Coordinates of C-alpha atoms and ligand atoms in Angstrom, one line a residue:
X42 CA 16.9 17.6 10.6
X43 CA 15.0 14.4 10.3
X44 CA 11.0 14.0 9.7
X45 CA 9.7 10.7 9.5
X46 CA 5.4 10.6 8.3
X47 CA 3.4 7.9 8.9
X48 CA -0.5 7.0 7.3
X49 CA -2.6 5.0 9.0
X50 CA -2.0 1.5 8.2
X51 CA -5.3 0.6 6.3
X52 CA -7.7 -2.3 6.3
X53 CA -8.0 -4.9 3.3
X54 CA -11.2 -5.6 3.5
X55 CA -12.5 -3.2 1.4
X56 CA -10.7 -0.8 -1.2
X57 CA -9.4 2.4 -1.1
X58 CA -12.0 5.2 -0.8
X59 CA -11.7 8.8 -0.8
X60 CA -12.0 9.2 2.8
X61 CA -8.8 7.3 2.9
X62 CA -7.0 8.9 -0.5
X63 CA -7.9 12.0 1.6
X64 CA -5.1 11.1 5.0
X65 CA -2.7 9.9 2.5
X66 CA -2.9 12.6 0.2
X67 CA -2.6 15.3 3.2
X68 CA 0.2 13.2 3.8
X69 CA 1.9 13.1 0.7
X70 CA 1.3 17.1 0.8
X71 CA 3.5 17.6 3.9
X72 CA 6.2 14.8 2.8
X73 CA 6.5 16.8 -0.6
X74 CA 7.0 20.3 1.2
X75 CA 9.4 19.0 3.6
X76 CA 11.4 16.9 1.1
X77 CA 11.5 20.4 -0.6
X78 CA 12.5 22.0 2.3
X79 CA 15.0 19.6 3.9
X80 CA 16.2 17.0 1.3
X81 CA 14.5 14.3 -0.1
X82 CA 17.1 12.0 2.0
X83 CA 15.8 13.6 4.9
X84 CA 12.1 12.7 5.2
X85 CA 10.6 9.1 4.8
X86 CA 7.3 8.4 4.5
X87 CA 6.0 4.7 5.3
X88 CA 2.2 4.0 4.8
X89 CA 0.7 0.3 4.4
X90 CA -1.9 -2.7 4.9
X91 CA -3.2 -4.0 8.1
X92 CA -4.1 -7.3 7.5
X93 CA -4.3 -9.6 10.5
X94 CA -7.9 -9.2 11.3
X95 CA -10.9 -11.0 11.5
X96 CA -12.2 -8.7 8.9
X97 CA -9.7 -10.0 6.3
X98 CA -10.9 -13.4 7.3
X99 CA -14.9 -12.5 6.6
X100 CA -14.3 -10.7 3.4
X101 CA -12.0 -13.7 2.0
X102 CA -14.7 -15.7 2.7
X103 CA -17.0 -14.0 1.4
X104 CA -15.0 -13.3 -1.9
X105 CA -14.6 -17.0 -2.3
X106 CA -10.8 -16.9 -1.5
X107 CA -8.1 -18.1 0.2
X108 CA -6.8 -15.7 2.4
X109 CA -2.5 -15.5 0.9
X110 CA -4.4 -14.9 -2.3
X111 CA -7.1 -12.5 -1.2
X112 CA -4.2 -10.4 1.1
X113 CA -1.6 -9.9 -2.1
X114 CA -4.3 -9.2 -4.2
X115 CA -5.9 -6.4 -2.0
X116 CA -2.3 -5.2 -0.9
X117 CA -1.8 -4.7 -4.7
X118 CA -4.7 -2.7 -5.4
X119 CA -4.1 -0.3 -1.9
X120 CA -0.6 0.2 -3.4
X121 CA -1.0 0.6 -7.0
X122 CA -4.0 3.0 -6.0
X123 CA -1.5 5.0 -4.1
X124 CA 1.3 4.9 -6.8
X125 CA -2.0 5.9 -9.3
X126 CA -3.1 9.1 -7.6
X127 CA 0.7 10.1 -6.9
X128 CA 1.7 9.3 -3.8
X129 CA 5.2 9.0 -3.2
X130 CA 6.0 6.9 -0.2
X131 CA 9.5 5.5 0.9
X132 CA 8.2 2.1 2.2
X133 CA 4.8 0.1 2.2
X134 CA 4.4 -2.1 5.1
X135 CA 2.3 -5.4 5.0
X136 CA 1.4 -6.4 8.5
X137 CA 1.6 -10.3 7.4
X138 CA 5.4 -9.7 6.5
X139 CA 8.4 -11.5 8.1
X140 CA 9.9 -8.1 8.9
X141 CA 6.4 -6.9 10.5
X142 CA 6.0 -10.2 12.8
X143 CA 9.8 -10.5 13.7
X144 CA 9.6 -6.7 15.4
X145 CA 5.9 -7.3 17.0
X146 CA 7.7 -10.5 18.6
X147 CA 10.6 -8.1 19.8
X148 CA 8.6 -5.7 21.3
X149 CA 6.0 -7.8 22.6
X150 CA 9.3 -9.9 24.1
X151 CA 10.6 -6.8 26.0
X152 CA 7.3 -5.5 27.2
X153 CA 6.7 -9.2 28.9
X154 CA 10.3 -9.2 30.2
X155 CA 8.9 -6.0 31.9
X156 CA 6.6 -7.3 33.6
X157 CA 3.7 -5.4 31.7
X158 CA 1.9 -8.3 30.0
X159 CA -0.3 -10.6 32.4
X160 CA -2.4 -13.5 31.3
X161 CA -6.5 -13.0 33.0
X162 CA -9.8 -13.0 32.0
X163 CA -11.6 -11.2 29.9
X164 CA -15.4 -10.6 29.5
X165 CA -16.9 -8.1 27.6
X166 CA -18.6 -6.6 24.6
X167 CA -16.4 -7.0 21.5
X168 CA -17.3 -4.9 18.2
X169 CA -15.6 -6.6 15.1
X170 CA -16.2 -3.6 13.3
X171 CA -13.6 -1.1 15.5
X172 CA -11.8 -4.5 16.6
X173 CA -11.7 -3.2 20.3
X174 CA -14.0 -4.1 23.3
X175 CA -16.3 -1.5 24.5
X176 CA -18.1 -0.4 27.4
X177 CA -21.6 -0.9 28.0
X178 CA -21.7 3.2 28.5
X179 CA -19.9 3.7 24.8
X180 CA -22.7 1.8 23.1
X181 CA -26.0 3.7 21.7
X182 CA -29.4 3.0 23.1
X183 CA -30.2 0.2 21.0
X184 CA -27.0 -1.3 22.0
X185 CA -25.2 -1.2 19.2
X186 CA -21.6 0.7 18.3
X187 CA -22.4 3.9 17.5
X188 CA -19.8 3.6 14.7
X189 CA -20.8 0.5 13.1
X190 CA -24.9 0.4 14.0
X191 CA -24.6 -2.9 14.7
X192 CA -24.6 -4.7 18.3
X193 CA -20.9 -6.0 19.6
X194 CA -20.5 -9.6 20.6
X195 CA -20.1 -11.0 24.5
X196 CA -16.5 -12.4 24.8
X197 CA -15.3 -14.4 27.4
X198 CA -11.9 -15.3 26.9
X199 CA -8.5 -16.1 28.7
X200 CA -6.3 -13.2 27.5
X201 CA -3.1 -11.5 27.8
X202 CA -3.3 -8.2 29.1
X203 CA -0.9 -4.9 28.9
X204 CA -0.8 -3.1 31.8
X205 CA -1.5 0.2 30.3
X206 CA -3.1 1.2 34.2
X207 CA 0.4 2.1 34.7
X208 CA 1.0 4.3 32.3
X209 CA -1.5 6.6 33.5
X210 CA 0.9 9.0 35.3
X211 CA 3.8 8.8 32.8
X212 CA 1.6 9.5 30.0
X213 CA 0.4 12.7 31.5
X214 CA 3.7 13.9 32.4
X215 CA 4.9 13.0 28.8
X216 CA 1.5 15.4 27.4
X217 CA 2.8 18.1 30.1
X218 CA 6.5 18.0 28.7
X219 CA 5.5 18.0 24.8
X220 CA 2.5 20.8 24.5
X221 CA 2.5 19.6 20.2
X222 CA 2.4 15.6 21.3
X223 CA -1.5 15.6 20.1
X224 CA -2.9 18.0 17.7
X225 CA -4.9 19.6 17.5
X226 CA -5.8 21.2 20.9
X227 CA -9.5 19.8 20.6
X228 CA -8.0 16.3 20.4
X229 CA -5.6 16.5 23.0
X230 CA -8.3 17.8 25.3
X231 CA -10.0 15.1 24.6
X232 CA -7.4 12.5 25.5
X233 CA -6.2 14.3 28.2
X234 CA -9.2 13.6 29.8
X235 CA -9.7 10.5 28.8
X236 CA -6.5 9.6 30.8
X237 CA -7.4 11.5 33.7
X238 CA -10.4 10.0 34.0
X239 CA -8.5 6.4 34.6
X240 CA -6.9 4.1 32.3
X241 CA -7.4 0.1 32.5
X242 CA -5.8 -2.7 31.3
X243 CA -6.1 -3.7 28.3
X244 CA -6.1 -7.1 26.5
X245 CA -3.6 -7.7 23.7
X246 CA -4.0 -11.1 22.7
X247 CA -6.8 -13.5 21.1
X248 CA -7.4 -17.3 21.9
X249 CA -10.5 -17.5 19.3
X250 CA -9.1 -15.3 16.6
X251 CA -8.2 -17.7 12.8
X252 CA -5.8 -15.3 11.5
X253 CA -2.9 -13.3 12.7
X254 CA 0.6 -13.1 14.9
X255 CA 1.1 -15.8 16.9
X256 CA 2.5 -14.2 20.6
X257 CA 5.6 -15.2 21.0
X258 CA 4.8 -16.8 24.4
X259 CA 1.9 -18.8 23.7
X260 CA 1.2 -20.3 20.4
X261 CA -2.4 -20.2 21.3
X262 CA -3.1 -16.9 21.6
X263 CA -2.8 -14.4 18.4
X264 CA -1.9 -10.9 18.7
X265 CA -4.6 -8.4 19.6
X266 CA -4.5 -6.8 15.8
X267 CA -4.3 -2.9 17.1
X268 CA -1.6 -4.1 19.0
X269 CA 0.2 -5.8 16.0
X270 CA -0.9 -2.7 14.0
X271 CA 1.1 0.0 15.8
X272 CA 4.1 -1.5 15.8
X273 CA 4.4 -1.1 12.0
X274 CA 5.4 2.2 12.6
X275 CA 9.1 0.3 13.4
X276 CA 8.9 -2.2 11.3
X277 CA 8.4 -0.5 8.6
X278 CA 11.6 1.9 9.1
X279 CA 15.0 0.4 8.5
X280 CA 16.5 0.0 11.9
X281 CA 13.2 0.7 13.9
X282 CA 13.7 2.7 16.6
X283 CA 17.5 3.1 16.2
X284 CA 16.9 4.7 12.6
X285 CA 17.9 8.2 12.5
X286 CA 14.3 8.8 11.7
X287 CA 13.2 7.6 14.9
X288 CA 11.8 9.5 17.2
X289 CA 10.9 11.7 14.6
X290 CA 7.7 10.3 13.6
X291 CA 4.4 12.0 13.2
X292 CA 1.7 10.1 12.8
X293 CA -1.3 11.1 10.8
X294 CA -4.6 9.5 11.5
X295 CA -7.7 10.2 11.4
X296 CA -9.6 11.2 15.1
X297 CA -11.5 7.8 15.2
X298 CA -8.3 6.2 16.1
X299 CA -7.0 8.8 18.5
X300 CA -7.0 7.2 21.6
X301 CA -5.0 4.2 20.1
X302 CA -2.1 6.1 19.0
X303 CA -2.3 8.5 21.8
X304 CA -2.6 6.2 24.7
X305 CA -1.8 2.9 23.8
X306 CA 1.0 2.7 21.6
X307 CA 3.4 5.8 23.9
X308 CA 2.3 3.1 26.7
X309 CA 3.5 0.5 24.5
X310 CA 6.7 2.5 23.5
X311 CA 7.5 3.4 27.3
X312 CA 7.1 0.1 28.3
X313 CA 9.3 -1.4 25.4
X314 CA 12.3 1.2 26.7
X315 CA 11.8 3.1 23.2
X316 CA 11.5 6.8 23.0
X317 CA 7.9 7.6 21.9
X318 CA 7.4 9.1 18.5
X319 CA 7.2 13.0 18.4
X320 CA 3.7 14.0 17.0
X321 CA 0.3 13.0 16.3
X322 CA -2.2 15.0 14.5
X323 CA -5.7 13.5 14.2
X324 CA -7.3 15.2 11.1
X325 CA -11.3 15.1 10.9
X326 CA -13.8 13.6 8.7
X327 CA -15.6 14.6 5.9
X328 CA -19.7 13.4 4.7
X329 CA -20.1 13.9 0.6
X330 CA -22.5 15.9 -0.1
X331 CA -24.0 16.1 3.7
X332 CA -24.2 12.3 3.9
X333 CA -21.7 9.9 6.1
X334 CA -19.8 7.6 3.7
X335 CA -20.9 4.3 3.4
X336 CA -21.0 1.3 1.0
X337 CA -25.0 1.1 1.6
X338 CA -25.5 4.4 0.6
X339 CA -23.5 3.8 -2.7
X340 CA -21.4 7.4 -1.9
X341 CA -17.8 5.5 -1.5
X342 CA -16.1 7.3 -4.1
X343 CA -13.2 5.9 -5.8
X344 CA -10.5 8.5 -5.6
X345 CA -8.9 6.7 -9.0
X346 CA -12.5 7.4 -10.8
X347 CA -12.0 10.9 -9.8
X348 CA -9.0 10.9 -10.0
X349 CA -9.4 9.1 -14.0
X350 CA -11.9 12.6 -14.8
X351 CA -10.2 15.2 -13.3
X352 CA -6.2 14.5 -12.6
X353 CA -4.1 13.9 -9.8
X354 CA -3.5 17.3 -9.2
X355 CA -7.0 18.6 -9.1
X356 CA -8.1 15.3 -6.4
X357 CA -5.9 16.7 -4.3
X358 CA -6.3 20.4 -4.2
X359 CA -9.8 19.5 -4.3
X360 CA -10.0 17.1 -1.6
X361 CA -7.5 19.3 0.5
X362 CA -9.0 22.6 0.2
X363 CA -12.5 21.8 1.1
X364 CA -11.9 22.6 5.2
X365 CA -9.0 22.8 7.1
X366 CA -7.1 20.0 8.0
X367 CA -7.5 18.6 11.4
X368 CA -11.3 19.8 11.3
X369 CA -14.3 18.1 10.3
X370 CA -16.1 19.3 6.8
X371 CA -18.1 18.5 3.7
X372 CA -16.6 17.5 0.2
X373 CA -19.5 18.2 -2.2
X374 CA -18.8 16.6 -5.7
X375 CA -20.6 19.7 -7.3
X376 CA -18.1 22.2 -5.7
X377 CA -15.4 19.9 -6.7
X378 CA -16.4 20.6 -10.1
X379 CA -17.1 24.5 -9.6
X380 CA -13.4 23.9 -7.7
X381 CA -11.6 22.6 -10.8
X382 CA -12.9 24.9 -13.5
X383 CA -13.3 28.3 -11.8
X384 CA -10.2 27.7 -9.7
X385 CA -7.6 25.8 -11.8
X386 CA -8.7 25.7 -14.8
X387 CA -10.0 29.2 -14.8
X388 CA -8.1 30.6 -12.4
X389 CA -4.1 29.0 -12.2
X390 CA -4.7 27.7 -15.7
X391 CA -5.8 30.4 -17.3
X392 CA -3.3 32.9 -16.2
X393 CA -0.1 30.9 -17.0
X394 CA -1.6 30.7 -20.4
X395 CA -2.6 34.6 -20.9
X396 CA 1.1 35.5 -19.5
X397 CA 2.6 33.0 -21.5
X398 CA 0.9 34.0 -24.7
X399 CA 1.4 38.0 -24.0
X400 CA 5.2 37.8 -23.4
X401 CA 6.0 35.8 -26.9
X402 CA 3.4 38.5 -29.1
X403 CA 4.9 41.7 -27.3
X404 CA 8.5 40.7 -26.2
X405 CA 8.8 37.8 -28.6
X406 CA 9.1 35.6 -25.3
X407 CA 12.0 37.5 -24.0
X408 CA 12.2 38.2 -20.6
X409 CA 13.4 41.4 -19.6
X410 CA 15.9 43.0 -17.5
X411 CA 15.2 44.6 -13.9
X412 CA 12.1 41.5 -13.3
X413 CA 10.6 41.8 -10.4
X414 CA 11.1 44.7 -8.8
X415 CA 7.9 46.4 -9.4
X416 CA 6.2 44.0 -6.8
X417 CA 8.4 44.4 -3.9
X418 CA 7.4 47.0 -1.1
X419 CA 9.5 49.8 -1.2
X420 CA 13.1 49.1 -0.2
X421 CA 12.8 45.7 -0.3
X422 CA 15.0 43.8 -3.0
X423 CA 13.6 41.1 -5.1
X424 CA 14.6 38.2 -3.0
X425 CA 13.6 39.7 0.4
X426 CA 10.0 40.6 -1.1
X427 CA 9.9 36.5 -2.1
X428 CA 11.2 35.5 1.0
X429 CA 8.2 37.1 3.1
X430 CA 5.5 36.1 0.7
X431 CA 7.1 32.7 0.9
X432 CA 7.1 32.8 4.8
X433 CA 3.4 33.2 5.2
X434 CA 3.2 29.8 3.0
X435 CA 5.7 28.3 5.4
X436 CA 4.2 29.0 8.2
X437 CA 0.7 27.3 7.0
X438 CA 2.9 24.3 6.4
X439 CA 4.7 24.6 9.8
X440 CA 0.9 24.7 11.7
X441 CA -0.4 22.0 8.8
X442 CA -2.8 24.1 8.0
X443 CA -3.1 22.6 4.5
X444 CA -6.6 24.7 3.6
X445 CA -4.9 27.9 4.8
X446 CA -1.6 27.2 2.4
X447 CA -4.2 26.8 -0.6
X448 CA -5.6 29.7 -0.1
X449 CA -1.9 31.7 -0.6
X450 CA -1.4 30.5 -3.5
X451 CA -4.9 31.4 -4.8
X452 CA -4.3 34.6 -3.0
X453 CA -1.3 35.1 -5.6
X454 CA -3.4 33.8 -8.3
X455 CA -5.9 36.3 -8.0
X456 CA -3.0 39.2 -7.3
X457 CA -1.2 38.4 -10.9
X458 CA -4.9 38.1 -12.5
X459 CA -5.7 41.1 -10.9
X460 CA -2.5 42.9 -12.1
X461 CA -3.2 41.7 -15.8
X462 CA -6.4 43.3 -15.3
X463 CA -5.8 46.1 -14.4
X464 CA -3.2 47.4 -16.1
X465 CA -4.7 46.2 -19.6
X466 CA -1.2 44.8 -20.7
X467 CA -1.9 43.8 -24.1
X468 CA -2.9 46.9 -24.6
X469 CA -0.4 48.6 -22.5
X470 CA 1.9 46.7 -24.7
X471 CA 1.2 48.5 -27.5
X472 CA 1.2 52.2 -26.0
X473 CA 3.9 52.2 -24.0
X474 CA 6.3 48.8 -24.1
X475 CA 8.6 49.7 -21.9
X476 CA 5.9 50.4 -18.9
X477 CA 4.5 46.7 -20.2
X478 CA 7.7 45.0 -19.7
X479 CA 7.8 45.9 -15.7
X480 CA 3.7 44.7 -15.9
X481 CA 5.2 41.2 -17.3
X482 CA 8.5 41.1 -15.0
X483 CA 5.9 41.6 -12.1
X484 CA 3.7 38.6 -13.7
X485 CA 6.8 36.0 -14.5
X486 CA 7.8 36.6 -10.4
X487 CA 4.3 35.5 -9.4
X488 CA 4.4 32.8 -12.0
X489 CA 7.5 31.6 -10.4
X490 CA 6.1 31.7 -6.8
X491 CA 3.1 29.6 -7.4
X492 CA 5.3 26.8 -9.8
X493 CA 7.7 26.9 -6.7
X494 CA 4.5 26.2 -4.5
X495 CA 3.3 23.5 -6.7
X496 CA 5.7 21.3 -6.1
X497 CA 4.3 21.2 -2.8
X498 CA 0.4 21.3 -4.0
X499 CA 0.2 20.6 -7.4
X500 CA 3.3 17.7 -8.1
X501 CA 2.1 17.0 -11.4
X502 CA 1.5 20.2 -13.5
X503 CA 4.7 21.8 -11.6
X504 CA 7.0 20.7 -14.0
X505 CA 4.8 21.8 -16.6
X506 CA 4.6 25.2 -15.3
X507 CA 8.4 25.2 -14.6
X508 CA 8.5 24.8 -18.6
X509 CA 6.4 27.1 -19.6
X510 CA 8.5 29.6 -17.5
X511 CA 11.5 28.7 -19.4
X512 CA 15.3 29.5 -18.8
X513 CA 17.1 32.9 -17.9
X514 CA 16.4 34.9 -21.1
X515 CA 13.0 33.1 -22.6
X516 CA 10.0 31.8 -21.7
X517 CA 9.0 28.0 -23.1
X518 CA 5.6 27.4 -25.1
X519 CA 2.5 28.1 -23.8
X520 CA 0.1 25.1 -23.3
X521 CA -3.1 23.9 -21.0
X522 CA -2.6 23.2 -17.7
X523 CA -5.9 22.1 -16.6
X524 CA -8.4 21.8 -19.6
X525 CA -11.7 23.3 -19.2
X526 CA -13.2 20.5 -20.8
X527 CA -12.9 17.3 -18.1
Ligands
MSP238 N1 -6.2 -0.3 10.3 C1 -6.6 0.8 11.1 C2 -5.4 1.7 11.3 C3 -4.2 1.1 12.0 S1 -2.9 2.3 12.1 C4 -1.8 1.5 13.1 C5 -7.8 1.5 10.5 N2 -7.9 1.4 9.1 S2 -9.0 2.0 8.2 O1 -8.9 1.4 6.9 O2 -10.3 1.9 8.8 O3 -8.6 3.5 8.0 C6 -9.1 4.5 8.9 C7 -8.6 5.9 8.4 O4 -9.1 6.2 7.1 C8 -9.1 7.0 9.3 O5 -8.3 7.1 10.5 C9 -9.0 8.2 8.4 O6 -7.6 8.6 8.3 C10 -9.4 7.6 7.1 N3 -10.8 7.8 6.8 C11 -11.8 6.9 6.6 N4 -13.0 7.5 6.3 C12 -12.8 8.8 6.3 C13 -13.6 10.0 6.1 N5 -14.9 9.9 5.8 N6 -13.1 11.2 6.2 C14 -11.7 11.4 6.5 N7 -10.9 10.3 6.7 C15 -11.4 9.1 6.6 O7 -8.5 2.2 11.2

């Protein structure tokens, strides 16, 4: 079995913030269980730049640069941002690479040969902002993009249009055949409807536009950039669409650019001959601290800054756990903190250290024979009792519900806490060692569960926690997993 994940390819002309460190590190989460799962061979995970837009143009500009200089520059700092907070991606694509324009060209090629691109007229309301035209009933009633607050340009231009109208039909029937095309549900209503309600043609190419792909057919014209975008999904696999990993793809984006990926590009795909890709799941947006994020209101957080205070680790749990993936939420900077010391360093933290330190005073860090099977319901053998517990983390993985999978392993944080408590082991310990010793087989199995879950959630301290869990016989040295002091 094949996966293939996909970010949204994401605009240069501005730097990573946490809104965007949050897709790619949901992202990263479901690569690193699946690679776990199914071979690290057997997942590939592209993310990337968009660069050919007008926006890259403006904030050159504005930065005083020239634009080859200003692109590897800001492709540099989304990448090494990335590589910083611990994402592990196969491939970054760069929308102004040979291998990027040589496939937009192919597919924009067959789609023409097709019969689906038409040169006409286009007059309309153009926002810069969401680089897409937009009806006068889409606008707010100043006139302005409700997104962007600011009023979209009239365009009147000779352009080349797709003929997405004709994809109406077979886009529905492709919805009706694959229930899990769009998730979640709410999103695929949405688009469903959107569909129903009649699709138009759309224009994919730019006679006024300074920077981008040329089309193929016409040197004058420049590739509509969402159109460009999408197809770095293929170029950024080796082999495109005849890669093992295609059609495999699901595509994480965020719901304000739904109804691109959802309409647009499995027209595009249709209409190219290629199989479309297999899933998309819009996730939702989060305000910081009750407020929308925005530059002007000097709340765009640097993930690396929190990142630099905190850890890797803790920026993701954080970020991940705040509401479930796929709805909208809050990330309050003040819970994050509360997060990080009740719940890791406090919670996971603290009881890998206790354990640790209790097993090397009463058993001089031996670990004992029969481990385990005081945990396991009656009748159930050690490996059947971590199997189930195990499923119900699957299964949150399987539905990506990436809040619901944090909340099982701080379920079996609090159990082993709980336990410790309870039963008073160091002082159990002393009474009666041999009752003790089950106490700290029971704790060392629910140790090894959540290190094994780490791997997925917590990449960084996982190895650490392996280590402290030592080999067969011993457990390794105790030391700080998340200090309390950040
Ligand atoms: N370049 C296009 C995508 C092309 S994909 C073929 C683009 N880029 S973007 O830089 O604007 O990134 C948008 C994505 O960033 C959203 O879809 C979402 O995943 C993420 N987010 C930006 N702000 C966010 C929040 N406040 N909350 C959650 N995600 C956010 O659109």
């Amino acid at each position: 079995m094949k996966k293939y994940f996909t970010t949204p390819i994401y605009y240069v002309n501005d730097v990573p913030h946490i809104g965007h460190a949050y897709c790619t590190l949901a992202t990263d989460t479901l690569v690193r269980y699946w690679r776990k799962k199914l071979g690290r061979e057997n997942v590939f995970f592209l993310t990337g730049t968009d660069e050919n837009s007008q926006k890259t143009v403006d904030a050159a500009k504005a930065m005083g640069k020239k634009i080859p200089e200003y692109l590897e520059e800001m492709a540099d700092t989304w990448r090494t941002t990335w590589e910083t907070i611990g994402i592990e991606f196969n491939d970054f694509i760069r929308t102004t690479e040979e291998r990027h324009t040589k496939k937009v060209h192919e597919l924009f090629t067959k789609i023409h040969a097709k019969g689906d691109i038409y040169k006409g007229k286009y007059v309309g309301k153009y926002c810069h902002g969401c680089e897409t035209f937009l009806k006068e009933s889409e606008l707010d009633e100043a006139g302005n993009c409700p997104d962007h607050k600011k009023p979209p340009v009239d365009l009147e231009e000779e352009n080349y249009f797709f003929k997405l109208s004709k994809y109406e039909k077979k886009l529905l029937k492709l919805y009706e055949d694959n229930p899990s095309f769009l998730e979640p549900e709410s999103r695929r209503n949405e688009v469903l409807s959107f569909i129903r309600s009649g699709l138009e043609d759309i224009s994919i190419s730019r006679e006024t536009s300074e920077f981008g792909i040329s089309l193929p057919i016409d040197k004058n014209h420049k590739v509509y950039v969402w159109f460009d975008a999408l197809i770095n999904y293929l170029s950024g696999l080796p082999d495109g669409e005849n890669s093992e990993f295609w059609p495999e793809a699901v595509h994480i984006v965020g719901k304000d650019i739904t109804r691109f990926h959802c309409v647009i590009w499995p027209a595009m795909l249709l209409a190219a001959g290629i199989k479309p890709y297999k899933q998309v799941f819009a996730h939702g947006f989060f305000t910081i601290d009750g407020e929308k994020m925005a530059k002007s209101l000097g709340n765009s957080v640097s993930p690396i800054e929190l990142a630099k205070k905190y850890g890797n680790d803790a920026l993701r749990l954080g970020l991940l756990s705040s509401f479930e993936f796929g709805n909208d939420g809050d990330f309050s900077l003040e819970h994050f903190d509360d997060f990080y010391r009740t719940r890791l360093a406090g919670g996971v933290g603290n009881l890998f250290n206790r354990v640790i330190v209790l097993i090397h005073k009463f058993l001089d860090g031996k670990k004992t024979e029969g481990q385990g099977t005081h945990s396991t319901s009656p009748g159930q053998t050690r490996d059947e009792g971590r199997i189930s517990e195990l499923k119900t983390f699957d299964r949150f993985f399987e539905e990506k519900k990436l809040k619901s999978a944090i909340e099982y392993f701080f379920g079996v944080v609090d159990s082993a806490n709980e336990l410790l408590n309870k039963t008073e082991v160091w002082r159990l310990a002393k009474e009666d060692l041999e009752a003790s010793k089950k106490v700290f087989a029971t704790l060392l199995q629910k140790l090894e569960e959540l290190a094994d879950m780490a791997e997925t959630l917590l990449p960084e301290t996982a190895p650490r926690m392996k280590k402290m869990l030592g080999d067969e016989e011993k457990v390794g040295e105790s030391e700080i997993l998340f200090p309390s002091r950040v």
